[in-house]
Short mmCIF file of C-alpha atoms in Angstrom, two decimals:
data_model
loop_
_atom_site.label_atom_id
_atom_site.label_comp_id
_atom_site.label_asym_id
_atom_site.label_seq_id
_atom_site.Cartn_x
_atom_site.Cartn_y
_atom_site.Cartn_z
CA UNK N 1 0.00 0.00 0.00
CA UNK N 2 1.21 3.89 -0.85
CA UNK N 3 2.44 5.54 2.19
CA UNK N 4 0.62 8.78 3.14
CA UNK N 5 3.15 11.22 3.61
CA UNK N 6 4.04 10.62 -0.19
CA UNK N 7 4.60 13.87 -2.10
CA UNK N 8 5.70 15.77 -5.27
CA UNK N 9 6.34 18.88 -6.68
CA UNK N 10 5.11 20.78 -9.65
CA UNK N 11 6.56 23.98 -11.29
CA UNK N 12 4.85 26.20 -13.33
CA UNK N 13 5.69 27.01 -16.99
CA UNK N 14 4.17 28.64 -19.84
CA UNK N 15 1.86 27.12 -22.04
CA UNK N 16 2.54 29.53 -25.63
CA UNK N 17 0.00 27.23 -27.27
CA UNK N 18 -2.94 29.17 -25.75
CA UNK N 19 -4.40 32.44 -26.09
CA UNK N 20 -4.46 33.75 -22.58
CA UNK N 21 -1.00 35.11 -21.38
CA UNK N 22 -1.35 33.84 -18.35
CA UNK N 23 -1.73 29.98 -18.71
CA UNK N 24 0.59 27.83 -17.67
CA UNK N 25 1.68 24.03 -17.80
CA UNK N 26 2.81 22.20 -15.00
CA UNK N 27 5.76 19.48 -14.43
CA UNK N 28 6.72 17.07 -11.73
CA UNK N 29 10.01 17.96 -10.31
CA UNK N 30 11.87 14.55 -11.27
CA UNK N 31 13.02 13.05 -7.46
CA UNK N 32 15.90 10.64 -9.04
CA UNK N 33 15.41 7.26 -9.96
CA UNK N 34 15.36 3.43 -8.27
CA UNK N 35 17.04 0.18 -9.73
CA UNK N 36 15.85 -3.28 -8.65
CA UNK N 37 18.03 -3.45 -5.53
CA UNK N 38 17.06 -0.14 -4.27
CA UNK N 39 13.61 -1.95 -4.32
CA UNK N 40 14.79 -4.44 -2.70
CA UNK N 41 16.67 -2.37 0.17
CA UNK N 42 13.42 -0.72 0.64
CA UNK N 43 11.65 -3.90 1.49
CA UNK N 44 14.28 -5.32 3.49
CA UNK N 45 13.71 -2.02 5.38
CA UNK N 46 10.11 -2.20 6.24
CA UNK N 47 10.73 -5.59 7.01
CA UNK N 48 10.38 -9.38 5.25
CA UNK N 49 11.90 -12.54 6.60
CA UNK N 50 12.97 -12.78 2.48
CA UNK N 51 16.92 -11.78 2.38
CA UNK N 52 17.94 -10.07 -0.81
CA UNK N 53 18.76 -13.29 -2.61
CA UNK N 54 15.85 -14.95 -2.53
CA UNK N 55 13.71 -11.56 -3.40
CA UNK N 56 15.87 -10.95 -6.54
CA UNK N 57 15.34 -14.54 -8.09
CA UNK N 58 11.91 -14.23 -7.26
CA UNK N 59 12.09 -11.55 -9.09
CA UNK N 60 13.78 -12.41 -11.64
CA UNK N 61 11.87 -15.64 -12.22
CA UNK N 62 8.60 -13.64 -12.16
CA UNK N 63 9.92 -11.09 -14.91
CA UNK N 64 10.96 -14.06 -17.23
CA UNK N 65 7.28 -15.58 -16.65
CA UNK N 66 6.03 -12.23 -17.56
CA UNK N 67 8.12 -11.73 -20.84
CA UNK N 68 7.61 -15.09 -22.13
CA UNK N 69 3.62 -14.54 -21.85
CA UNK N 70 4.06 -10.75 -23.48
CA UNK N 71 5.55 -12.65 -26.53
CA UNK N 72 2.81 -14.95 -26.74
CA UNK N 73 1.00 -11.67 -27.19
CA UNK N 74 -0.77 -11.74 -23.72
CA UNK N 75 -1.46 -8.54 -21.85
CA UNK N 76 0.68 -9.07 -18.73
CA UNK N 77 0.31 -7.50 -15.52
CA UNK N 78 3.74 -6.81 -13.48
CA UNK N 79 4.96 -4.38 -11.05
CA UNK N 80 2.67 -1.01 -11.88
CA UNK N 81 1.63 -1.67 -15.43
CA UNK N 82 0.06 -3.90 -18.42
CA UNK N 83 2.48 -4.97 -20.74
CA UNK N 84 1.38 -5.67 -24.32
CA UNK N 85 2.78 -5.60 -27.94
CA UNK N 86 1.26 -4.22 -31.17
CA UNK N 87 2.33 -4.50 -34.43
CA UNK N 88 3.34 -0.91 -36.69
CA UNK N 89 3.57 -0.50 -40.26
CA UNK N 90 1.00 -0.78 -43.45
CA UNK N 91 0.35 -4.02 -45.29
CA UNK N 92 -0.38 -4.16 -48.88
CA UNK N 93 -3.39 -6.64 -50.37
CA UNK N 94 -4.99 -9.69 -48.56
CA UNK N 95 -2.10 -11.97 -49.00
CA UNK N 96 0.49 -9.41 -47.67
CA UNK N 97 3.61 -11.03 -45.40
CA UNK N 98 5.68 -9.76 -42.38
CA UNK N 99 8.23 -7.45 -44.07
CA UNK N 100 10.67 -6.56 -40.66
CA UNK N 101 11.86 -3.47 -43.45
CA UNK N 102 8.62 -1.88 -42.38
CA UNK N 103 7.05 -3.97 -40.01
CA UNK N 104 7.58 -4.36 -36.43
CA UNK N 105 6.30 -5.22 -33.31
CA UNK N 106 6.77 -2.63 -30.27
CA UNK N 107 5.79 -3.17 -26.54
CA UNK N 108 2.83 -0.82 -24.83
CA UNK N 109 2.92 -0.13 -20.88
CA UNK N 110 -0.77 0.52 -19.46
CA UNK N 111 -0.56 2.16 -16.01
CA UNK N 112 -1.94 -0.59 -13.48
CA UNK N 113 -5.12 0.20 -11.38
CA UNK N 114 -3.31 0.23 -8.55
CA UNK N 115 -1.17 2.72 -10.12
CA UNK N 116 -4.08 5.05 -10.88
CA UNK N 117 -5.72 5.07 -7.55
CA UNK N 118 -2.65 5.35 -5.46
CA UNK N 119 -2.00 8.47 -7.26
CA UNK N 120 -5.24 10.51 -6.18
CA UNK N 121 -3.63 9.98 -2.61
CA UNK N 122 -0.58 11.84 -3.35
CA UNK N 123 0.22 15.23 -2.07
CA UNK N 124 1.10 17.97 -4.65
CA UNK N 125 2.76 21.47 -3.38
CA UNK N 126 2.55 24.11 -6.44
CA UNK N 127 5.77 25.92 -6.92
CA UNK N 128 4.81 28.82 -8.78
CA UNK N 129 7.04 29.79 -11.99
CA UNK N 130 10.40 27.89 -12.92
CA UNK N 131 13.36 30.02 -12.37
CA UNK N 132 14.42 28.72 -15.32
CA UNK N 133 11.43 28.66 -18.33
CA UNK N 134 12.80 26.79 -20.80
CA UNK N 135 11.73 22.93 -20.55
CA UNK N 136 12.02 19.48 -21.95
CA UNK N 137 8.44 17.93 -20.77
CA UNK N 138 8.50 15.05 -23.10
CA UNK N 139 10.51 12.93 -26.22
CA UNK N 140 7.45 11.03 -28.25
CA UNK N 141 9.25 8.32 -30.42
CA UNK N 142 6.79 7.90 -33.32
CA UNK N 143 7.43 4.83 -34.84
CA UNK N 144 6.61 3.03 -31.42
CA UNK N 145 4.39 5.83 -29.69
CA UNK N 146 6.90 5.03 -26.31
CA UNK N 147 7.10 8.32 -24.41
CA UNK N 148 10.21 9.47 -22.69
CA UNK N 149 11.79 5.19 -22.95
CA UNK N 150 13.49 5.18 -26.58
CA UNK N 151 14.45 6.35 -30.86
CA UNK N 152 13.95 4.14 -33.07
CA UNK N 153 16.52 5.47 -35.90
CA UNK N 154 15.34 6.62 -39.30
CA UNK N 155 12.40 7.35 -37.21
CA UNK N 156 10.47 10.71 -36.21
CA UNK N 157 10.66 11.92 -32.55
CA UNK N 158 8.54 14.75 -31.20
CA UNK N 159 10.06 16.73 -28.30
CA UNK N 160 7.43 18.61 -26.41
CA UNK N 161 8.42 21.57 -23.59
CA UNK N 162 8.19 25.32 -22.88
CA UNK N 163 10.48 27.71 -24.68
CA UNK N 164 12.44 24.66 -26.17
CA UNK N 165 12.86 26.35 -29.54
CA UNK N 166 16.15 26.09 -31.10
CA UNK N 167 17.26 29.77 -31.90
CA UNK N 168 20.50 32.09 -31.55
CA UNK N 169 23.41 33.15 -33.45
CA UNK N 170 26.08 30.94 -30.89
CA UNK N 171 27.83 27.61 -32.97
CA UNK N 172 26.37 26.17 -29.75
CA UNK N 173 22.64 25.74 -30.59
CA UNK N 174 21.31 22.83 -31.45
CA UNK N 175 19.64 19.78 -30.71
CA UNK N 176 22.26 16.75 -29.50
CA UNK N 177 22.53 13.37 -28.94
CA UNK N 178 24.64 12.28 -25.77
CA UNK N 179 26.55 9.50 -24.64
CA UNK N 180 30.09 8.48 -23.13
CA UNK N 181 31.46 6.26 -25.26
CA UNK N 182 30.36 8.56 -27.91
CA UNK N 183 30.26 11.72 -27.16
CA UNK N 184 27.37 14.76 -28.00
CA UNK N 185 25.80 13.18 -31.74
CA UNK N 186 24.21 16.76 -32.89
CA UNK N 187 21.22 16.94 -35.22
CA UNK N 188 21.96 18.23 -38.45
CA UNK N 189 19.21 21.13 -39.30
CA UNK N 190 18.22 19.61 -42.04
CA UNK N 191 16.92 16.81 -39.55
CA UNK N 192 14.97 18.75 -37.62
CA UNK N 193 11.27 19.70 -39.26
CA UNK N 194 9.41 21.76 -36.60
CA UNK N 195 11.35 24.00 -34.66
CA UNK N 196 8.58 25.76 -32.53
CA UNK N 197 8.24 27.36 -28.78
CA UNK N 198 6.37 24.37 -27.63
CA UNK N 199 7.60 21.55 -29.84
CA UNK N 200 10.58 20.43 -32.32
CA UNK N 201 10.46 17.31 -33.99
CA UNK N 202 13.37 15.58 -36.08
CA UNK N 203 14.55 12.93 -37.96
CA UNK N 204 16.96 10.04 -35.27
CA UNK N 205 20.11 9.41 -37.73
CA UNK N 206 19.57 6.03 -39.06
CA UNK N 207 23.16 5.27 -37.86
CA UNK N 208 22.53 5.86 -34.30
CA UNK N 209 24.55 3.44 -32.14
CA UNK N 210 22.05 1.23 -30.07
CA UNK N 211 23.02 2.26 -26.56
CA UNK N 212 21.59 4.99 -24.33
CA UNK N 213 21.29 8.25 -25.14
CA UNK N 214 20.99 12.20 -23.36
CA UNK N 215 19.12 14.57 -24.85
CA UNK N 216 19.34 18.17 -24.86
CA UNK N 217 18.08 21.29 -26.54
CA UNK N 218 20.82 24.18 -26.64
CA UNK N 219 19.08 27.76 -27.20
CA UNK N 220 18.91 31.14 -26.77
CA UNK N 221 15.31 31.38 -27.46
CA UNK N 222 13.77 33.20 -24.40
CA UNK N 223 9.95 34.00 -26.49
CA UNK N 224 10.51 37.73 -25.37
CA UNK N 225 11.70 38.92 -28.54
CA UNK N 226 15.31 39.48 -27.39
CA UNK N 227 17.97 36.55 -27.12
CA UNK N 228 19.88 35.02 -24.24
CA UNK N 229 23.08 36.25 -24.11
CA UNK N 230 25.06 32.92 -23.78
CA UNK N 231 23.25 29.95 -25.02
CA UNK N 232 21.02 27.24 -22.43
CA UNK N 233 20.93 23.93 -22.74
CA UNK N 234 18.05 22.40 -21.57
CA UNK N 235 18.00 18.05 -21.08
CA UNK N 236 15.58 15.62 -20.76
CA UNK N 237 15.38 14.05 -17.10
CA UNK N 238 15.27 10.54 -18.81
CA UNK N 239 17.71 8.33 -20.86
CA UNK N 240 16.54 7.41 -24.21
CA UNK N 241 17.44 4.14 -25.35
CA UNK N 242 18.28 3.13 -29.05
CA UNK N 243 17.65 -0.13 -29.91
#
């Protein structure tokens, strides 16, 4: 069961797809992130005659379970969501075959029940305005419709924020790619097909590496007619992974 005292916080941006001046979008501060053993440590914490051994192979031998049923195209219930796949791309005449060139199958993540109530219990505290307005809310990979998980590469991806439009005069702006064993991959312009206040959308290189990727927005788009100074780069809280 949720614990009570559980708690997030919003802050306040603006929403420049609207009329009225003074609307505003709001996003959850991201509070860091937990791996399996940090799970794990928690319920060894509140207490389980279960040592961390036995709770990851249980674990483990539940997630297997789950995955082979998900690939026998059963919607799966585990942890805090429904897993099930879909399959993408068009098919020509009755008699049309698999082609993996345009065809694939992707994975879908419902938000359990238990999920959805247990959030109506949580506390939110309104901020008020960012100190900083510019914002990466969201990374839509289109050929799978995942949100803020992955690129697919020769795919679209639609980035969705406040203020995230890619503008200045610095050799620093940009949109860019991000890991360590490869350093910052930048978009080439011609890549990039909307490049709006609210949302930019580009092309992920075909060539893209299939490891896990930063992304980040560098600007100096401020939507008050006059340009930042020195250029701010603005990154999504998540890792994007390219399969």
């Amino acid at each position: 069961m949720p614990e009570s005292k559980n708690k997030v916080y919003v802050e306040l941006y603006d929403a420049p797809l609207t009329k009225r001046e003074d609307d505003r979008i709001g996003r959850v501060l991201n509070n860091g992130s937990a791996t399996v053993d940090d799970l794990i440590a928690d319920a060894i914490e509140r207490g389980t005659d279960l040592n961390p051994v036995t709770l990851r192979a249980a674990y483990n031998l539940l997630k297997s379970a789950a995955l082979n049923r998900a690939l026998r195209a059963q919607r799966v219930e585990f942890g805090l969501g429904i897993t099930y796949i879909e399959s993408t791309g068009s098919f020509i005449g009755d008699a049309a075959k698999w082609d993996p060139a345009k065809n694939r199958l992707v994975a879908k993540l419902l938000p359990s029940k238990e999920l959805r109530e247990a959030l109506k219990s949580v506390e939110v505290v309104v901020l008020g305005m960012a100190k900083i307005p510019n914002m990466i809310n969201s990374v839509e990979d289109v050929v799978t419709g995942q949100v803020n998980i992955c690129l697919t590469p020769g795919g679209m991806a639609h980035i969705h924020g406040s203020k995230i439009k890619i503008a200045g005069t610095s050799s620093e702006t940009g949109l860019k790619l991000s890991n360590p064993a490869t350093g910052d991959i930048r978009i080439p312009d011609t890549a990039i097909g909307i490049n709006d206040p609210a949302r930019v959308s580009f092309v992920v290189p075909a060539d893209l590496p299939a490891i896990e990727y930063t992304l980040s927005i560098v600007t100096q788009y401020t939507g008050g007619g006059r340009e930042l100074v020195q250029p701010r780069t603005v990154t999504l809280d998540y890792p994007l992974q390219v399969e």
